[in-house]
Tab-separated table of C-alpha atoms in Angstrom:
chain	number	residue	atom	x	y	z
A	268	UNK	CA	-3.797	16.775	11.135
A	269	UNK	CA	-1.410	14.346	9.476
A	270	UNK	CA	-1.981	14.431	5.724
A	271	UNK	CA	-0.382	13.456	2.415
A	272	UNK	CA	-1.458	15.125	-0.821
A	273	UNK	CA	-0.318	13.781	-4.168
A	274	UNK	CA	-0.244	15.766	-7.387
A	275	UNK	CA	1.324	15.716	-10.835
A	276	UNK	CA	-0.653	12.969	-12.518
A	277	UNK	CA	-2.101	13.272	-15.984
A	278	UNK	CA	-2.265	11.873	-19.499
A	279	UNK	CA	1.104	11.186	-21.082
A	280	UNK	CA	2.247	9.388	-24.209
A	281	UNK	CA	4.348	6.228	-24.021
A	282	UNK	CA	8.014	7.122	-23.602
A	283	UNK	CA	7.203	10.371	-21.844
A	284	UNK	CA	8.043	11.608	-18.353
A	285	UNK	CA	6.081	12.813	-15.345
A	286	UNK	CA	7.038	13.945	-11.863
A	287	UNK	CA	4.653	13.143	-9.041
A	288	UNK	CA	4.695	15.084	-5.780
A	289	UNK	CA	3.593	14.041	-2.314
A	290	UNK	CA	3.263	17.000	0.041
A	291	UNK	CA	3.193	16.167	3.732
A	292	UNK	CA	1.544	18.165	6.492
A	293	UNK	CA	1.210	17.534	10.206
A	294	UNK	CA	4.606	15.841	10.320
A	295	UNK	CA	8.036	16.292	8.773
A	296	UNK	CA	9.209	13.875	6.111
A	297	UNK	CA	12.811	14.145	7.289
A	298	UNK	CA	11.843	12.663	10.682
A	299	UNK	CA	10.133	9.620	9.235
A	300	UNK	CA	12.076	6.412	8.621
A	301	UNK	CA	10.525	5.584	5.298
A	302	UNK	CA	8.232	6.993	2.621
A	303	UNK	CA	6.748	4.937	-0.195
A	304	UNK	CA	4.904	5.169	-3.479
A	305	UNK	CA	2.276	2.504	-4.185
A	306	UNK	CA	0.202	2.177	-7.360
A	307	UNK	CA	-2.992	0.484	-8.430
A	308	UNK	CA	-3.738	-0.234	-12.072
A	309	UNK	CA	-7.421	-0.083	-13.099
A	310	UNK	CA	-9.264	-3.034	-11.606
A	311	UNK	CA	-6.082	-4.517	-10.138
A	312	UNK	CA	-4.463	-4.887	-6.732
A	313	UNK	CA	-1.905	-2.777	-4.922
A	314	UNK	CA	1.700	-2.718	-6.112
A	315	UNK	CA	4.506	-1.196	-4.067
A	316	UNK	CA	6.621	0.904	-6.449
A	317	UNK	CA	9.387	2.682	-4.574
A	318	UNK	CA	10.597	3.872	-1.192
A	319	UNK	CA	13.165	6.184	0.375
A	320	UNK	CA	14.586	5.774	3.857
A	321	UNK	CA	15.779	8.329	6.379
A	322	UNK	CA	19.362	8.021	5.166
A	323	UNK	CA	18.392	8.699	1.588
A	324	UNK	CA	18.587	5.079	0.522
A	325	UNK	CA	16.240	4.294	-2.347
A	326	UNK	CA	14.429	1.116	-3.293
A	327	UNK	CA	12.394	0.097	-6.333
A	328	UNK	CA	10.116	-2.606	-7.661
A	329	UNK	CA	11.716	-4.580	-10.473
A	330	UNK	CA	9.043	-3.279	-12.847
A	331	UNK	CA	10.229	0.338	-12.521
A	332	UNK	CA	13.930	-0.012	-11.701
A	333	UNK	CA	16.039	2.161	-13.987
A	334	UNK	CA	13.044	4.248	-15.096
A	335	UNK	CA	11.690	5.778	-11.865
A	336	UNK	CA	13.568	7.814	-9.260
A	337	UNK	CA	12.323	8.658	-5.780
A	338	UNK	CA	13.709	11.571	-3.804
A	339	UNK	CA	12.828	13.865	-0.916
A	340	UNK	CA	13.011	17.624	-0.585
A	341	UNK	CA	13.126	18.199	3.133
A	342	UNK	CA	12.783	21.983	2.763
A	343	UNK	CA	9.467	21.482	0.969
A	344	UNK	CA	8.459	18.528	3.165
A	345	UNK	CA	7.696	16.665	-0.050
A	346	UNK	CA	8.540	13.316	-1.617
A	347	UNK	CA	8.776	13.075	-5.397
A	348	UNK	CA	8.609	10.270	-7.938
A	349	UNK	CA	10.296	11.054	-11.237
A	350	UNK	CA	8.911	8.686	-13.863
A	351	UNK	CA	10.751	8.369	-17.192
A	352	UNK	CA	10.265	6.095	-20.200
A	353	UNK	CA	6.634	5.597	-19.247
A	354	UNK	CA	4.799	2.558	-20.558
A	355	UNK	CA	1.121	1.792	-21.052
A	356	UNK	CA	1.379	-0.644	-18.129
A	357	UNK	CA	2.372	2.217	-15.799
A	358	UNK	CA	-1.206	3.499	-16.018
A	359	UNK	CA	-2.491	3.552	-12.444
A	360	UNK	CA	-3.525	5.585	-9.448
A	361	UNK	CA	-0.354	6.439	-7.568
A	362	UNK	CA	-0.458	6.807	-3.794
A	363	UNK	CA	2.212	7.919	-1.394
A	364	UNK	CA	2.291	6.423	2.081
A	365	UNK	CA	4.197	6.990	5.309
A	366	UNK	CA	6.534	4.746	7.285
A	367	UNK	CA	7.533	1.120	6.902
A	368	UNK	CA	4.036	-0.197	7.487
A	369	UNK	CA	2.204	2.481	5.479
A	370	UNK	CA	0.186	4.004	8.309
A	371	UNK	CA	-0.975	7.133	6.447
A	372	UNK	CA	-1.929	7.345	2.763
A	373	UNK	CA	-2.701	10.170	0.381
A	374	UNK	CA	-5.789	10.267	-1.809
A	375	UNK	CA	-3.841	9.323	-4.957
A	376	UNK	CA	-3.102	10.893	-8.323
A	377	UNK	CA	-4.000	9.267	-11.646
A	378	UNK	CA	-1.422	8.589	-14.329
A	379	UNK	CA	-2.641	7.509	-17.763
A	380	UNK	CA	-0.087	6.440	-20.335
A	381	UNK	CA	-1.680	6.271	-23.750
A	382	UNK	CA	-1.105	7.357	-27.312
B	119	UNK	CA	11.579	-11.207	-3.717
B	120	UNK	CA	9.162	-12.374	-1.043
B	121	UNK	CA	5.852	-13.591	-2.480
B	122	UNK	CA	2.676	-13.045	-0.488
B	123	UNK	CA	-0.054	-15.562	-1.330
B	124	UNK	CA	-3.428	-14.377	-0.090
B	125	UNK	CA	-6.575	-16.492	0.054
B	126	UNK	CA	-9.337	-16.586	-0.801
B	127	UNK	CA	-9.373	-14.099	-3.682
B	128	UNK	CA	-13.032	-13.413	-2.942
B	129	UNK	CA	-15.728	-14.536	-0.570
B	130	UNK	CA	-19.428	-13.993	0.013
B	131	UNK	CA	-20.608	-13.563	3.554
B	132	UNK	CA	-23.565	-12.293	5.535
B	133	UNK	CA	-23.730	-9.607	8.185
B	134	UNK	CA	-22.723	-11.190	11.474
B	135	UNK	CA	-20.526	-13.879	9.907
B	136	UNK	CA	-16.997	-14.572	11.040
B	137	UNK	CA	-14.547	-14.018	8.184
B	138	UNK	CA	-10.959	-15.262	7.996
B	139	UNK	CA	-8.446	-14.189	5.353
B	140	UNK	CA	-5.015	-15.794	5.091
B	141	UNK	CA	-1.641	-14.633	3.788
B	142	UNK	CA	1.318	-16.932	3.337
B	143	UNK	CA	4.809	-15.518	2.851
B	144	UNK	CA	7.367	-17.354	0.731
B	145	UNK	CA	9.907	-16.922	3.534
B	146	UNK	CA	9.914	-15.725	7.126
B	147	UNK	CA	9.077	-12.058	7.654
B	148	UNK	CA	9.261	-11.806	11.472
B	149	UNK	CA	6.467	-9.436	12.530
B	150	UNK	CA	6.675	-7.154	9.480
B	151	UNK	CA	3.110	-7.810	8.338
B	152	UNK	CA	0.226	-5.339	7.982
B	153	UNK	CA	-3.379	-5.548	6.765
B	154	UNK	CA	-5.307	-2.929	4.792
B	155	UNK	CA	-8.917	-2.340	3.823
B	156	UNK	CA	-9.842	-0.594	0.583
B	157	UNK	CA	-13.255	0.552	-0.585
B	158	UNK	CA	-13.974	1.437	-4.240
B	159	UNK	CA	-12.490	4.759	-5.290
B	160	UNK	CA	-10.761	5.270	-1.941
B	161	UNK	CA	-7.214	5.015	-0.678
B	162	UNK	CA	-6.339	1.946	1.395
B	163	UNK	CA	-6.665	2.219	5.171
B	164	UNK	CA	-4.386	0.352	7.552
B	165	UNK	CA	-6.206	-1.951	9.965
B	166	UNK	CA	-3.465	-4.021	11.579
B	167	UNK	CA	0.312	-3.679	11.889
B	168	UNK	CA	3.050	-5.869	13.384
B	169	UNK	CA	0.824	-8.925	12.755
B	170	UNK	CA	-1.687	-8.203	15.505
B	171	UNK	CA	-1.581	-4.563	16.630
B	172	UNK	CA	-4.862	-2.774	15.981
B	173	UNK	CA	-4.594	0.613	14.291
B	174	UNK	CA	-6.088	3.426	16.354
B	175	UNK	CA	-9.746	3.949	15.511
B	176	UNK	CA	-10.244	0.504	13.953
B	177	UNK	CA	-13.097	-1.542	15.503
B	178	UNK	CA	-12.087	-4.401	17.769
B	179	UNK	CA	-13.932	-6.931	15.584
B	180	UNK	CA	-10.799	-6.840	13.410
B	181	UNK	CA	-7.863	-8.911	14.620
B	182	UNK	CA	-4.644	-10.307	13.229
B	183	UNK	CA	-2.599	-13.337	14.142
B	184	UNK	CA	0.130	-15.630	12.902
B	185	UNK	CA	3.865	-16.017	12.858
B	186	UNK	CA	6.732	-16.914	10.594
B	187	UNK	CA	5.090	-17.327	7.212
B	188	UNK	CA	1.365	-17.801	7.962
B	189	UNK	CA	-0.867	-14.893	8.926
B	190	UNK	CA	-4.595	-14.314	9.265
B	191	UNK	CA	-6.977	-11.400	9.408
B	192	UNK	CA	-10.213	-12.179	11.229
B	193	UNK	CA	-13.410	-10.150	11.262
B	194	UNK	CA	-15.349	-11.566	14.187
B	195	UNK	CA	-18.800	-10.302	13.168
B	196	UNK	CA	-19.056	-8.818	9.698
B	197	UNK	CA	-20.767	-5.443	9.506
B	198	UNK	CA	-22.251	-3.701	6.435
B	199	UNK	CA	-19.362	-1.228	6.314
B	200	UNK	CA	-16.823	-4.092	6.150
B	201	UNK	CA	-17.673	-5.080	2.600
B	202	UNK	CA	-14.451	-4.107	0.845
B	203	UNK	CA	-11.184	-5.530	-0.474
B	204	UNK	CA	-8.461	-6.516	1.978
B	205	UNK	CA	-4.711	-6.735	1.372
B	206	UNK	CA	-1.743	-7.964	3.363
B	207	UNK	CA	1.698	-6.355	3.054
B	208	UNK	CA	5.162	-7.574	4.025
B	209	UNK	CA	7.698	-4.871	4.848
B	210	UNK	CA	10.501	-7.138	6.004
B	211	UNK	CA	12.577	-6.811	2.849
B	212	UNK	CA	12.729	-4.953	-0.435
B	213	UNK	CA	10.827	-4.842	-2.613
B	214	UNK	CA	7.756	-4.653	-0.373
B	215	UNK	CA	5.020	-6.960	-1.590
B	216	UNK	CA	1.256	-7.083	-1.197
B	217	UNK	CA	-1.038	-10.056	-1.330
B	218	UNK	CA	-3.347	-10.247	-4.331
B	219	UNK	CA	-6.327	-9.024	-2.324
B	220	UNK	CA	-9.538	-10.556	-0.986
B	221	UNK	CA	-12.845	-9.052	-2.032
B	222	UNK	CA	-15.511	-9.489	0.641
B	223	UNK	CA	-18.975	-9.343	-0.891
B	224	UNK	CA	-22.489	-9.490	0.445
B	225	UNK	CA	-24.148	-12.904	0.308
């Protein structure tokens, strides 16, 4: 069964850092063209955050550029999102999703940035 | 960045109604357009990709159409399980962008 499982969310103070993980099963991340992170703030819509392509190219929303870093560990079949300098407005459920058109999604992990 | 303008933001409809949701892109996106359904507390689920291709397992009452910058999601006969929020996504260029969402509620 193709599955994505996110982890690493939690409560963090403004300015802090968190690393989210997205563990894939049923397929290998290295063989997929693109993997993304998408977030949803409480009561709001979906916001694409970041993506990594098969060549290791990385892409970011303007709102997180310079603060977040996406990377893959092919040996662990996992995609990570390193989040630094967190802000209150980064509070959201974070989902990872597969391929250019986001065909498979994880269940999400909740990040709360608050003092 | 490509802006995706989705309308309406919400609608009320009855079971059996035909529902049409529209997304307009600020520039051409070829066929790099997908539609998603999200229910409260759940992850989004892809319904349509490449404008009009139906995701495996999705009922045939869902369909997509359009070209260039104008795209529509149609639910031909609304069912109780279709009450949810729907989003379009362009994946033609970076950053990817979603529409603002359309909440479909029971009339």
